[in-house]
Amino acid sequence: MTWIKPSFLWMMYRCGWGAKVGQETVLAVEVTRDGFEWALRHAVLSSYVRGVHPDRATWQRQVKQAPARVQWDPERDLHLRPLAYRSLQLGLCGEAVRRYADEWTVGISDVTPLAHEIHALVSGGDLDAAARLLPQEHPYPAADELLANLRP
């Protein structure tokens, strides 16, 4: 399973600003909108949620069969502390991984130097300068039906 993590600061939390062992390189992967939305249409929640799923057994069958999973993790601030709202994480397996690698990926950039620069500014207390360097992120303009079964 591989994961698409659309939030820069959540990714910095996960990789420790590119300093965790085995996570020293931070890549920004650009994927097509069609591919991202295909994965969302074929995804199930990574955790059972009463009221969203008919029952635990049905959810377990769906997870085993689905080529994508969605989980919602707390968004992070510049100090990597959790915020009150969550960001989508999109897990891919099977057919979705093949499509991601062969069809959806249209660009890959090494953003490790950017991660280190922002972290240095945060560590030095210059949050305004750090914030100005963050990649611009906006809520994804997905149609309600695309996320209807993916909200906890």
PDB file of C-alpha atoms in Angstrom:
ATOM      1  CA  MET A   1       0.000   0.000   0.000  1.00  0.00           C
ATOM      2  CA  THR A   2       1.195   3.497  -0.833  1.00  0.00           C
ATOM      3  CA  TRP A   3      -0.344   6.729   0.393  1.00  0.00           C
ATOM      4  CA  ILE A   4      -1.161  10.076  -1.166  1.00  0.00           C
ATOM      5  CA  LYS A   5      -0.915  12.750   1.516  1.00  0.00           C
ATOM      6  CA  PRO A   6      -2.161  16.049   0.072  1.00  0.00           C
ATOM      7  CA  SER A   7      -1.222  18.107   3.151  1.00  0.00           C
ATOM      8  CA  PHE A   8       2.353  19.448   3.264  1.00  0.00           C
ATOM      9  CA  LEU A   9       2.363  19.994   7.033  1.00  0.00           C
ATOM     10  CA  TRP A  10       0.836  16.589   7.725  1.00  0.00           C
ATOM     11  CA  MET A  11       3.614  15.096   5.609  1.00  0.00           C
ATOM     12  CA  MET A  12       6.190  17.093   7.598  1.00  0.00           C
ATOM     13  CA  TYR A  13       4.687  15.627  10.766  1.00  0.00           C
ATOM     14  CA  ARG A  14       4.949  12.133   9.291  1.00  0.00           C
ATOM     15  CA  CYS A  15       8.565  12.463   8.092  1.00  0.00           C
ATOM     16  CA  GLY A  16       9.854  14.787  10.821  1.00  0.00           C
ATOM     17  CA  TRP A  17      10.720  17.551   8.349  1.00  0.00           C
ATOM     18  CA  GLY A  18      12.679  14.995   6.319  1.00  0.00           C
ATOM     19  CA  ALA A  19      14.834  13.982   9.279  1.00  0.00           C
ATOM     20  CA  LYS A  20      13.345  10.604  10.257  1.00  0.00           C
ATOM     21  CA  VAL A  21      15.454   7.585   9.352  1.00  0.00           C
ATOM     22  CA  GLY A  22      14.363   6.234   5.992  1.00  0.00           C
ATOM     23  CA  GLN A  23      12.333   9.393   5.286  1.00  0.00           C
ATOM     24  CA  GLU A  24      15.111  11.866   4.572  1.00  0.00           C
ATOM     25  CA  THR A  25      13.847  12.675   1.069  1.00  0.00           C
ATOM     26  CA  VAL A  26      10.508  14.424   0.657  1.00  0.00           C
ATOM     27  CA  LEU A  27       8.892  14.240  -2.769  1.00  0.00           C
ATOM     28  CA  ALA A  28       5.913  16.174  -4.074  1.00  0.00           C
ATOM     29  CA  VAL A  29       4.044  13.971  -6.516  1.00  0.00           C
ATOM     30  CA  GLU A  30       1.646  15.626  -8.931  1.00  0.00           C
ATOM     31  CA  VAL A  31      -1.223  13.405 -10.083  1.00  0.00           C
ATOM     32  CA  THR A  32      -4.045  13.955 -12.524  1.00  0.00           C
ATOM     33  CA  ARG A  33      -7.406  15.036 -11.227  1.00  0.00           C
ATOM     34  CA  ASP A  34      -9.006  12.110 -13.092  1.00  0.00           C
ATOM     35  CA  GLY A  35      -6.728   9.666 -11.318  1.00  0.00           C
ATOM     36  CA  PHE A  36      -7.254  11.193  -7.879  1.00  0.00           C
ATOM     37  CA  GLU A  37     -11.006  11.149  -8.333  1.00  0.00           C
ATOM     38  CA  TRP A  38     -10.944   7.572  -9.651  1.00  0.00           C
ATOM     39  CA  ALA A  39      -9.229   6.575  -6.411  1.00  0.00           C
ATOM     40  CA  LEU A  40     -11.806   8.469  -4.325  1.00  0.00           C
ATOM     41  CA  ARG A  41     -14.697   6.843  -6.222  1.00  0.00           C
ATOM     42  CA  HIS A  42     -13.216   3.397  -5.539  1.00  0.00           C
ATOM     43  CA  ALA A  43     -12.200   4.043  -1.927  1.00  0.00           C
ATOM     44  CA  VAL A  44     -13.633   2.978   1.394  1.00  0.00           C
ATOM     45  CA  LEU A  45     -12.908   4.345   4.833  1.00  0.00           C
ATOM     46  CA  SER A  46      -9.909   2.685   6.470  1.00  0.00           C
ATOM     47  CA  SER A  47     -11.852   2.315   9.740  1.00  0.00           C
ATOM     48  CA  TYR A  48     -15.299   0.984  10.508  1.00  0.00           C
ATOM     49  CA  VAL A  49     -17.786   3.766  11.276  1.00  0.00           C
ATOM     50  CA  ARG A  50     -21.200   2.887  12.671  1.00  0.00           C
ATOM     51  CA  GLY A  51     -23.869   4.632  10.620  1.00  0.00           C
ATOM     52  CA  VAL A  52     -21.649   4.882   7.529  1.00  0.00           C
ATOM     53  CA  HIS A  53     -21.261   1.117   7.079  1.00  0.00           C
ATOM     54  CA  PRO A  54     -24.174  -1.324   7.442  1.00  0.00           C
ATOM     55  CA  ASP A  55     -22.091  -3.530   9.756  1.00  0.00           C
ATOM     56  CA  ARG A  56     -18.484  -4.427  10.545  1.00  0.00           C
ATOM     57  CA  ALA A  57     -18.472  -7.561   8.344  1.00  0.00           C
ATOM     58  CA  THR A  58     -19.638  -5.592   5.293  1.00  0.00           C
ATOM     59  CA  TRP A  59     -16.967  -2.954   5.896  1.00  0.00           C
ATOM     60  CA  GLN A  60     -14.280  -5.665   6.231  1.00  0.00           C
ATOM     61  CA  ARG A  61     -15.314  -7.160   2.880  1.00  0.00           C
ATOM     62  CA  GLN A  62     -15.265  -3.717   1.261  1.00  0.00           C
ATOM     63  CA  VAL A  63     -11.774  -2.944   2.617  1.00  0.00           C
ATOM     64  CA  LYS A  64     -10.398  -6.242   1.281  1.00  0.00           C
ATOM     65  CA  GLN A  65     -11.827  -5.592  -2.185  1.00  0.00           C
ATOM     66  CA  ALA A  66     -11.284  -1.841  -2.560  1.00  0.00           C
ATOM     67  CA  PRO A  67      -8.216  -0.547  -4.411  1.00  0.00           C
ATOM     68  CA  ALA A  68      -8.168   2.603  -2.243  1.00  0.00           C
ATOM     69  CA  ARG A  69      -8.727   3.624   1.373  1.00  0.00           C
ATOM     70  CA  VAL A  70      -9.392   6.966   2.961  1.00  0.00           C
ATOM     71  CA  GLN A  71      -8.466   8.022   6.443  1.00  0.00           C
ATOM     72  CA  TRP A  72      -8.840  11.435   8.006  1.00  0.00           C
ATOM     73  CA  ASP A  73      -5.937  12.607  10.152  1.00  0.00           C
ATOM     74  CA  PRO A  74      -5.651  15.842  12.113  1.00  0.00           C
ATOM     75  CA  GLU A  75      -4.183  18.659  10.049  1.00  0.00           C
ATOM     76  CA  ARG A  76      -1.003  20.162  11.546  1.00  0.00           C
ATOM     77  CA  ASP A  77       0.250  23.663  12.272  1.00  0.00           C
ATOM     78  CA  LEU A  78       3.805  24.900  11.731  1.00  0.00           C
ATOM     79  CA  HIS A  79       4.841  23.319  15.034  1.00  0.00           C
ATOM     80  CA  LEU A  80       3.250  20.067  13.773  1.00  0.00           C
ATOM     81  CA  ARG A  81       0.640  20.176  16.531  1.00  0.00           C
ATOM     82  CA  PRO A  82      -2.787  18.790  15.623  1.00  0.00           C
ATOM     83  CA  LEU A  83      -5.458  21.243  14.540  1.00  0.00           C
ATOM     84  CA  ALA A  84      -9.205  20.905  15.036  1.00  0.00           C
ATOM     85  CA  TYR A  85      -9.877  19.805  11.458  1.00  0.00           C
ATOM     86  CA  ARG A  86      -8.707  16.787   9.485  1.00  0.00           C
ATOM     87  CA  SER A  87      -6.979  16.180   6.176  1.00  0.00           C
ATOM     88  CA  LEU A  88      -7.637  13.310   3.829  1.00  0.00           C
ATOM     89  CA  GLN A  89      -5.007  10.603   3.379  1.00  0.00           C
ATOM     90  CA  LEU A  90      -5.576   8.319   0.398  1.00  0.00           C
ATOM     91  CA  GLY A  91      -4.141   4.801   0.520  1.00  0.00           C
ATOM     92  CA  LEU A  92      -3.674   2.905  -2.724  1.00  0.00           C
ATOM     93  CA  CYS A  93      -3.238  -0.819  -3.318  1.00  0.00           C
ATOM     94  CA  GLY A  94      -3.540  -3.275  -6.196  1.00  0.00           C
ATOM     95  CA  GLU A  95      -4.932  -1.722  -9.365  1.00  0.00           C
ATOM     96  CA  ALA A  96      -4.775   1.798  -7.893  1.00  0.00           C
ATOM     97  CA  VAL A  97      -1.001   1.538  -7.299  1.00  0.00           C
ATOM     98  CA  ARG A  98      -0.440   0.447 -10.891  1.00  0.00           C
ATOM     99  CA  ARG A  99      -2.581   3.307 -12.210  1.00  0.00           C
ATOM    100  CA  TYR A 100      -0.836   5.778  -9.882  1.00  0.00           C
ATOM    101  CA  ALA A 101       2.605   4.765 -11.133  1.00  0.00           C
ATOM    102  CA  ASP A 102       1.765   4.261 -14.817  1.00  0.00           C
ATOM    103  CA  GLU A 103      -1.041   6.714 -15.575  1.00  0.00           C
ATOM    104  CA  TRP A 104      -1.770   9.329 -12.914  1.00  0.00           C
ATOM    105  CA  THR A 105       1.665  10.641 -11.967  1.00  0.00           C
ATOM    106  CA  VAL A 106       2.555  13.635 -14.111  1.00  0.00           C
ATOM    107  CA  GLY A 107       5.348  15.179 -12.062  1.00  0.00           C
ATOM    108  CA  ILE A 108       7.705  14.506  -9.163  1.00  0.00           C
ATOM    109  CA  SER A 109       9.673  17.214  -7.357  1.00  0.00           C
ATOM    110  CA  ASP A 110      12.190  16.908  -4.550  1.00  0.00           C
ATOM    111  CA  VAL A 111      10.942  19.318  -1.856  1.00  0.00           C
ATOM    112  CA  THR A 112      13.457  18.215   0.781  1.00  0.00           C
ATOM    113  CA  PRO A 113      15.354  21.542   0.663  1.00  0.00           C
ATOM    114  CA  LEU A 114      12.053  23.404   1.086  1.00  0.00           C
ATOM    115  CA  ALA A 115      11.117  21.218   4.063  1.00  0.00           C
ATOM    116  CA  HIS A 116      14.484  21.913   5.685  1.00  0.00           C
ATOM    117  CA  GLU A 117      14.251  25.655   5.010  1.00  0.00           C
ATOM    118  CA  ILE A 118      10.762  25.929   6.500  1.00  0.00           C
ATOM    119  CA  HIS A 119      11.791  23.835   9.496  1.00  0.00           C
ATOM    120  CA  ALA A 120      14.819  26.075  10.113  1.00  0.00           C
ATOM    121  CA  LEU A 121      12.569  29.142  10.074  1.00  0.00           C
ATOM    122  CA  VAL A 122      10.092  27.506  12.458  1.00  0.00           C
ATOM    123  CA  SER A 123      12.920  26.446  14.771  1.00  0.00           C
ATOM    124  CA  GLY A 124      14.258  30.004  14.698  1.00  0.00           C
ATOM    125  CA  GLY A 125      10.854  31.423  15.580  1.00  0.00           C
ATOM    126  CA  ASP A 126      10.169  33.138  12.248  1.00  0.00           C
ATOM    127  CA  LEU A 127       6.701  31.691  11.674  1.00  0.00           C
ATOM    128  CA  ASP A 128       5.653  34.426   9.245  1.00  0.00           C
ATOM    129  CA  ALA A 129       8.562  33.691   6.906  1.00  0.00           C
ATOM    130  CA  ALA A 130       7.948  29.948   7.280  1.00  0.00           C
ATOM    131  CA  ALA A 131       4.255  30.370   6.435  1.00  0.00           C
ATOM    132  CA  ARG A 132       5.093  32.362   3.297  1.00  0.00           C
ATOM    133  CA  LEU A 133       7.133  29.417   1.984  1.00  0.00           C
ATOM    134  CA  LEU A 134       4.414  26.811   2.497  1.00  0.00           C
ATOM    135  CA  PRO A 135       2.925  25.390  -0.690  1.00  0.00           C
ATOM    136  CA  GLN A 136      -0.497  26.886  -1.312  1.00  0.00           C
ATOM    137  CA  GLU A 137      -3.208  24.408  -0.374  1.00  0.00           C
ATOM    138  CA  HIS A 138      -6.927  24.815  -0.829  1.00  0.00           C
ATOM    139  CA  PRO A 139      -9.862  22.569   0.012  1.00  0.00           C
ATOM    140  CA  TYR A 140     -10.333  20.116  -2.822  1.00  0.00           C
ATOM    141  CA  PRO A 141     -13.356  21.123  -4.936  1.00  0.00           C
ATOM    142  CA  ALA A 142     -14.899  17.654  -4.935  1.00  0.00           C
ATOM    143  CA  ALA A 143     -18.568  17.134  -5.608  1.00  0.00           C
ATOM    144  CA  ASP A 144     -20.448  16.069  -2.479  1.00  0.00           C
ATOM    145  CA  GLU A 145     -21.285  12.657  -3.921  1.00  0.00           C
ATOM    146  CA  LEU A 146     -17.571  11.943  -4.438  1.00  0.00           C
ATOM    147  CA  LEU A 147     -16.915  12.102  -0.677  1.00  0.00           C
ATOM    148  CA  ALA A 148     -20.352  11.079   0.595  1.00  0.00           C
ATOM    149  CA  ASN A 149     -19.300   7.589   1.729  1.00  0.00           C
ATOM    150  CA  LEU A 150     -15.836   8.718   2.833  1.00  0.00           C
ATOM    151  CA  ARG A 151     -16.731  11.027   5.712  1.00  0.00           C
ATOM    152  CA  PRO A 152     -16.557   9.551   9.203  1.00  0.00           C
TER     153      PRO A 152
END
